[in-house]
């Protein structure tokens, strides 16, 4: 049995139908004989909308309150996704960053992960449930809600995968993987089947939005295999692996 962490970005959970589609995919991964832990982003443009709402009220909001507000987006998607899994006959429990044991420093809006102790998620998995964790958020050592910076759910997913000892961290998005250029802008861009961590870090540092830079750094540090793929298709994606790992050993490809 493999343990798979699946991260679904905002584009993959933008509305109720998308959440139901993602629930179906999670259940089928589980039915194939895997344990599945999920990290989810806020639905669609929720985070941008929350920022706009804050700016309407205070053009210079306190950073602590801003992080408190931003963490609300992922609470909505995680609980709706747990309900969608329940409605399809399986069991899932959602956890905030704090409940999932993500402790960070207090740099609001750009917090760094200090430790991840996801005992509650591990317990949910051991009882045959899906564990769903809110991406992009943690709790400071003082007990305040914090966020990891825009696009931070990618980093949450890798950190959870490392802490749980997962076999692979799958990053589900709205394109088929990592391409030679942004496929939405360059129609002739080609999907890259496999990449090294260093190659992916160069792309992320150059602004390639599909993976957050810190997520790739974290994955490289702990040799966590990444699989970037589409939640809208079953086509092959992009594997980002340590040099010595054979792609055929990665589960759920
Ligand atoms: P998510 O909502 O899943 O987190 P993001 O918007 O953060 O998704 O990242 C996916 C987007 O990254 C794609 O829709 C694509 O437009 C963009 N992108 C930019 N450069 C690339 C690239 N080289 N390969 C793949 N996607 C890219
Ligand atoms: N919801 C957050 C953002 O929009 C985190 C993420 O999607 O990764 O930046
Ligand atoms: Mg993203």
Tab-separated table of C-alpha atoms and ligand atoms in Angstrom:
chain	number	residue	atom	x	y	z
A	1	UNK	CA	0.000	0.000	0.000
A	2	UNK	CA	1.310	3.449	-0.924
A	3	UNK	CA	0.719	6.722	0.888
A	4	UNK	CA	-0.060	9.516	-1.536
A	5	UNK	CA	-0.412	13.214	-0.751
A	6	UNK	CA	-2.558	15.003	-3.340
A	7	UNK	CA	-2.658	18.803	-3.521
A	8	UNK	CA	-5.511	20.445	-5.394
A	9	UNK	CA	-4.999	24.084	-6.358
A	10	UNK	CA	-7.678	26.755	-6.449
A	11	UNK	CA	-8.367	26.188	-10.152
A	12	UNK	CA	-9.201	22.533	-9.395
A	13	UNK	CA	-11.802	23.355	-6.710
A	14	UNK	CA	-13.300	26.540	-8.171
A	15	UNK	CA	-16.978	25.514	-7.823
A	16	UNK	CA	-19.240	22.752	-6.462
A	17	UNK	CA	-18.958	20.584	-9.572
A	18	UNK	CA	-15.158	20.797	-9.451
A	19	UNK	CA	-15.164	19.859	-5.760
A	20	UNK	CA	-17.341	16.805	-6.562
A	21	UNK	CA	-14.974	15.850	-9.417
A	22	UNK	CA	-11.952	16.117	-7.096
A	23	UNK	CA	-13.754	14.034	-4.429
A	24	UNK	CA	-14.324	11.313	-7.034
A	25	UNK	CA	-10.655	11.315	-7.952
A	26	UNK	CA	-9.570	11.062	-4.311
A	27	UNK	CA	-11.952	8.147	-3.685
A	28	UNK	CA	-10.759	6.292	-6.779
A	29	UNK	CA	-7.116	6.717	-5.679
A	30	UNK	CA	-8.094	5.239	-2.317
A	31	UNK	CA	-10.083	2.395	-3.899
A	32	UNK	CA	-6.968	1.525	-5.927
A	33	UNK	CA	-5.408	0.561	-2.562
A	34	UNK	CA	-3.634	3.737	-1.428
A	35	UNK	CA	-3.834	5.875	1.689
A	36	UNK	CA	-4.652	9.417	0.582
A	37	UNK	CA	-3.973	12.685	2.399
A	38	UNK	CA	-5.084	15.850	0.651
A	39	UNK	CA	-3.972	19.476	0.769
A	40	UNK	CA	-6.437	21.932	-0.695
A	41	UNK	CA	-6.237	25.583	-1.732
A	42	UNK	CA	-9.020	28.141	-1.490
A	43	UNK	CA	-11.687	27.949	-4.214
A	44	UNK	CA	-10.889	29.870	-7.422
A	45	UNK	CA	-10.198	33.544	-6.741
A	46	UNK	CA	-11.253	33.424	-3.063
A	47	UNK	CA	-7.896	34.611	-1.707
A	48	UNK	CA	-7.804	37.593	-4.109
A	49	UNK	CA	-11.408	38.425	-3.206
A	50	UNK	CA	-10.580	38.365	0.521
A	51	UNK	CA	-7.652	40.733	-0.078
A	52	UNK	CA	-9.925	43.113	-2.035
A	53	UNK	CA	-12.483	43.019	0.769
A	54	UNK	CA	-9.804	43.871	3.333
A	55	UNK	CA	-8.492	46.755	1.208
A	56	UNK	CA	-12.016	48.191	0.937
A	57	UNK	CA	-12.015	48.528	4.714
A	58	UNK	CA	-8.379	49.352	5.523
A	59	UNK	CA	-5.710	50.160	2.923
A	60	UNK	CA	-3.041	49.215	5.477
A	61	UNK	CA	-4.532	46.301	7.438
A	62	UNK	CA	-2.703	44.796	10.450
A	63	UNK	CA	-0.710	41.798	9.212
A	64	UNK	CA	-2.081	39.560	11.949
A	65	UNK	CA	-5.684	40.255	10.951
A	66	UNK	CA	-4.821	39.823	7.276
A	67	UNK	CA	-3.516	36.306	7.951
A	68	UNK	CA	-6.551	35.501	10.070
A	69	UNK	CA	-8.727	36.535	7.113
A	70	UNK	CA	-6.680	34.711	4.453
A	71	UNK	CA	-6.835	31.392	6.291
A	72	UNK	CA	-10.643	31.483	5.955
A	73	UNK	CA	-10.487	30.621	2.226
A	74	UNK	CA	-8.946	27.189	2.752
A	75	UNK	CA	-11.383	26.402	5.583
A	76	UNK	CA	-14.243	26.698	3.104
A	77	UNK	CA	-12.709	24.424	0.463
A	78	UNK	CA	-11.469	21.773	2.920
A	79	UNK	CA	-14.823	21.340	4.638
A	80	UNK	CA	-16.789	21.309	1.350
A	81	UNK	CA	-14.374	18.714	-0.048
A	82	UNK	CA	-14.844	16.527	3.066
A	83	UNK	CA	-18.620	16.813	2.564
A	84	UNK	CA	-18.312	15.896	-1.130
A	85	UNK	CA	-16.366	12.753	-0.181
A	86	UNK	CA	-19.003	11.922	2.427
A	87	UNK	CA	-21.803	12.473	-0.120
A	88	UNK	CA	-20.075	9.944	-2.403
A	89	UNK	CA	-20.059	7.303	0.326
A	90	UNK	CA	-16.531	7.590	1.761
A	91	UNK	CA	-15.182	9.216	4.931
A	92	UNK	CA	-12.977	12.285	5.203
A	93	UNK	CA	-11.904	14.630	8.002
A	94	UNK	CA	-10.663	18.162	7.337
A	95	UNK	CA	-8.029	19.906	9.464
A	96	UNK	CA	-6.847	23.509	9.659
A	97	UNK	CA	-3.104	24.121	9.460
A	98	UNK	CA	-3.040	24.384	13.231
A	99	UNK	CA	-4.967	21.131	13.746
A	100	UNK	CA	-2.657	19.415	11.258
A	101	UNK	CA	0.382	20.454	13.321
A	102	UNK	CA	1.917	23.102	11.034
A	103	UNK	CA	3.891	25.348	13.395
A	104	UNK	CA	5.521	28.414	11.816
A	105	UNK	CA	7.365	31.563	12.818
A	106	UNK	CA	5.292	34.742	13.160
A	107	UNK	CA	6.243	36.367	9.820
A	108	UNK	CA	2.644	37.069	8.795
A	109	UNK	CA	2.066	36.677	5.054
A	110	UNK	CA	5.406	34.921	4.539
A	111	UNK	CA	5.709	32.542	7.473
A	112	UNK	CA	8.332	29.789	7.464
A	113	UNK	CA	7.471	26.286	8.622
A	114	UNK	CA	9.249	25.380	11.879
A	115	UNK	CA	7.791	21.902	12.360
A	116	UNK	CA	5.011	19.667	11.052
A	117	UNK	CA	3.501	17.088	13.426
A	118	UNK	CA	0.390	15.794	11.667
A	119	UNK	CA	-0.687	13.172	14.231
A	120	UNK	CA	-4.384	13.841	13.710
A	121	UNK	CA	-4.041	13.397	9.956
A	122	UNK	CA	-2.062	10.178	10.452
A	123	UNK	CA	-4.738	8.897	12.836
A	124	UNK	CA	-7.482	9.662	10.304
A	125	UNK	CA	-5.543	7.738	7.648
A	126	UNK	CA	-4.904	4.773	9.939
A	127	UNK	CA	-8.668	4.457	10.455
A	128	UNK	CA	-9.263	4.282	6.711
A	129	UNK	CA	-10.359	7.901	6.270
A	130	UNK	CA	-9.144	10.574	3.894
A	131	UNK	CA	-7.307	13.371	5.752
A	132	UNK	CA	-7.762	16.828	4.253
A	133	UNK	CA	-5.489	19.689	5.294
A	134	UNK	CA	-5.962	23.400	4.608
A	135	UNK	CA	-3.032	24.568	2.484
A	136	UNK	CA	-1.037	27.786	2.881
A	137	UNK	CA	-1.595	28.083	6.648
A	138	UNK	CA	-0.107	27.295	9.995
A	139	UNK	CA	-0.025	28.544	13.551
A	140	UNK	CA	2.743	30.615	15.114
A	141	UNK	CA	4.439	29.526	18.305
A	142	UNK	CA	2.292	32.232	19.993
A	143	UNK	CA	-0.864	30.539	18.699
A	144	UNK	CA	-1.837	32.984	15.920
A	145	UNK	CA	-2.961	31.987	12.421
A	146	UNK	CA	-0.210	32.510	9.816
A	147	UNK	CA	0.080	32.113	6.033
A	148	UNK	CA	3.078	30.942	4.012
A	149	UNK	CA	2.936	33.420	1.103
A	150	UNK	CA	0.967	33.300	-2.147
A	151	UNK	CA	0.964	29.885	-3.783
A	152	UNK	CA	1.979	28.415	-0.411
A	153	UNK	CA	-0.307	25.378	-0.583
A	154	UNK	CA	2.324	23.699	-2.780
A	155	UNK	CA	4.765	24.012	0.150
A	156	UNK	CA	2.133	22.754	2.623
A	157	UNK	CA	1.664	19.657	0.458
A	158	UNK	CA	5.357	18.786	0.329
A	159	UNK	CA	5.779	19.461	4.057
A	160	UNK	CA	2.831	17.171	4.844
A	161	UNK	CA	4.182	14.487	2.486
A	162	UNK	CA	7.582	14.603	4.216
A	163	UNK	CA	6.069	14.535	7.718
A	164	UNK	CA	3.795	11.584	6.877
A	165	UNK	CA	6.550	9.730	4.980
A	166	UNK	CA	4.501	9.678	1.750
A	167	UNK	CA	5.699	7.872	-1.377
A	168	UNK	CA	4.840	10.781	-3.674
A	169	UNK	CA	3.391	14.279	-3.505
A	170	UNK	CA	1.002	14.881	-6.402
A	171	UNK	CA	0.299	18.512	-7.336
A	172	UNK	CA	-2.987	18.733	-9.242
A	173	UNK	CA	-3.559	21.864	-11.301
A	174	UNK	CA	-5.308	23.053	-14.483
A	175	UNK	CA	-2.560	22.106	-16.983
A	176	UNK	CA	-1.062	18.684	-17.786
A	177	UNK	CA	2.264	19.296	-16.036
A	178	UNK	CA	5.299	21.527	-16.358
A	179	UNK	CA	5.761	22.850	-19.904
A	180	UNK	CA	8.657	24.481	-21.755
A	181	UNK	CA	6.681	27.758	-21.411
A	182	UNK	CA	3.284	28.777	-19.999
A	183	UNK	CA	0.917	26.661	-22.147
A	184	UNK	CA	-1.824	29.272	-21.739
A	185	UNK	CA	0.353	31.879	-23.421
A	186	UNK	CA	2.543	29.768	-25.744
A	187	UNK	CA	0.363	27.202	-27.591
A	188	UNK	CA	3.423	25.370	-28.976
A	189	UNK	CA	4.865	24.764	-25.460
A	190	UNK	CA	5.668	21.104	-24.793
A	191	UNK	CA	5.109	19.119	-21.582
A	192	UNK	CA	8.363	18.052	-19.902
A	193	UNK	CA	7.977	14.395	-18.741
A	194	UNK	CA	10.710	14.467	-16.053
A	195	UNK	CA	12.801	17.167	-14.397
A	196	UNK	CA	15.487	17.282	-11.712
A	197	UNK	CA	14.885	19.411	-8.595
A	198	UNK	CA	17.576	21.851	-9.770
A	199	UNK	CA	15.943	22.289	-13.184
A	200	UNK	CA	12.538	22.852	-11.561
A	201	UNK	CA	14.035	25.290	-9.038
A	202	UNK	CA	15.526	27.320	-11.867
A	203	UNK	CA	12.123	27.491	-13.560
A	204	UNK	CA	10.320	28.418	-10.331
A	205	UNK	CA	12.946	31.074	-9.522
A	206	UNK	CA	12.420	32.520	-13.026
A	207	UNK	CA	8.723	32.954	-12.204
A	208	UNK	CA	7.145	29.758	-13.575
A	209	UNK	CA	3.941	29.844	-11.571
A	210	UNK	CA	3.005	26.162	-11.673
A	211	UNK	CA	5.068	25.330	-8.511
A	212	UNK	CA	6.099	27.652	-5.680
A	213	UNK	CA	9.879	27.913	-5.301
A	214	UNK	CA	9.856	27.013	-1.617
A	215	UNK	CA	7.910	23.849	-2.360
A	216	UNK	CA	10.628	22.665	-4.747
A	217	UNK	CA	13.387	23.590	-2.271
A	218	UNK	CA	11.600	21.616	0.443
A	219	UNK	CA	11.106	18.607	-1.857
A	220	UNK	CA	14.769	18.631	-2.845
A	221	UNK	CA	15.935	18.873	0.761
A	222	UNK	CA	13.943	15.760	1.695
A	223	UNK	CA	14.121	13.951	-1.696
A	224	UNK	CA	10.308	13.891	-1.911
A	225	UNK	CA	9.142	12.845	-5.422
A	226	UNK	CA	6.740	15.366	-7.015
A	227	UNK	CA	4.193	14.620	-9.727
A	228	UNK	CA	2.619	17.707	-11.328
A	229	UNK	CA	-0.537	16.754	-13.242
A	230	UNK	CA	-3.982	17.928	-14.274
A	231	UNK	CA	-7.095	17.359	-12.167
A	232	UNK	CA	-9.110	17.752	-15.380
A	233	UNK	CA	-7.571	14.811	-17.293
A	234	UNK	CA	-5.847	11.472	-16.777
A	235	UNK	CA	-2.978	12.312	-19.112
A	236	UNK	CA	0.599	11.862	-17.860
A	237	UNK	CA	2.149	14.806	-16.006
A	238	UNK	CA	5.662	15.844	-15.014
A	239	UNK	CA	7.770	13.885	-12.509
A	240	UNK	CA	10.386	15.721	-10.453
A	241	UNK	CA	12.599	13.113	-8.808
A	242	UNK	CA	15.941	12.509	-7.111
A	243	UNK	CA	18.563	11.286	-9.653
A	244	UNK	CA	18.601	7.721	-8.224
A	245	UNK	CA	14.829	7.097	-8.265
A	246	UNK	CA	13.390	5.122	-11.179
A	247	UNK	CA	10.164	6.791	-12.428
A	248	UNK	CA	8.525	3.342	-12.687
A	249	UNK	CA	8.667	3.085	-8.848
A	250	UNK	CA	6.404	6.102	-8.328
A	251	UNK	CA	2.834	5.013	-7.446
A	252	UNK	CA	-0.326	6.236	-9.196
A	253	UNK	CA	1.444	7.305	-12.422
B	1	LIG	P1	-3.218	26.211	-8.951
B	1	LIG	O1	-4.492	26.982	-8.876
B	1	LIG	O2	-3.446	24.759	-9.278
B	1	LIG	O3	-2.288	26.429	-7.795
B	1	LIG	P2	-1.527	27.976	-10.525
B	1	LIG	O4	-2.320	29.029	-11.224
B	1	LIG	O5	-0.761	28.371	-9.303
B	1	LIG	O6	-2.481	26.736	-10.269
B	1	LIG	O7	-0.468	27.322	-11.540
B	1	LIG	C1	-0.914	26.751	-12.760
B	1	LIG	C2	-0.691	27.733	-13.887
B	1	LIG	O8	0.701	27.939	-14.065
B	1	LIG	C3	-1.174	27.227	-15.234
B	1	LIG	O9	-2.524	27.510	-15.451
B	1	LIG	C4	-0.260	27.958	-16.208
B	1	LIG	O10	-0.922	29.034	-16.838
B	1	LIG	C5	0.848	28.528	-15.321
B	1	LIG	N1	2.196	28.264	-15.845
B	1	LIG	C6	3.141	29.212	-16.030
B	1	LIG	N2	4.246	28.692	-16.548
B	1	LIG	C7	4.011	27.357	-16.717
B	1	LIG	C8	4.795	26.261	-17.216
B	1	LIG	N3	6.047	26.431	-17.668
B	1	LIG	N4	4.232	25.031	-17.233
B	1	LIG	C9	2.976	24.839	-16.752
B	1	LIG	N5	2.192	25.839	-16.286
B	1	LIG	C10	2.692	27.080	-16.251
B	2	LIG	N1	-4.943	30.343	-1.599
B	2	LIG	C1	-3.552	30.778	-1.549
B	2	LIG	C2	-3.240	31.709	-2.705
B	2	LIG	O1	-4.128	32.000	-3.488
B	2	LIG	C3	-2.589	29.637	-1.482
B	2	LIG	C4	-2.515	28.756	-2.708
B	2	LIG	O2	-3.438	28.763	-3.540
B	2	LIG	O3	-1.537	28.013	-2.820
B	2	LIG	O4	-2.137	32.159	-2.821
B	3	LIG	MG1	-0.539	27.603	-7.345
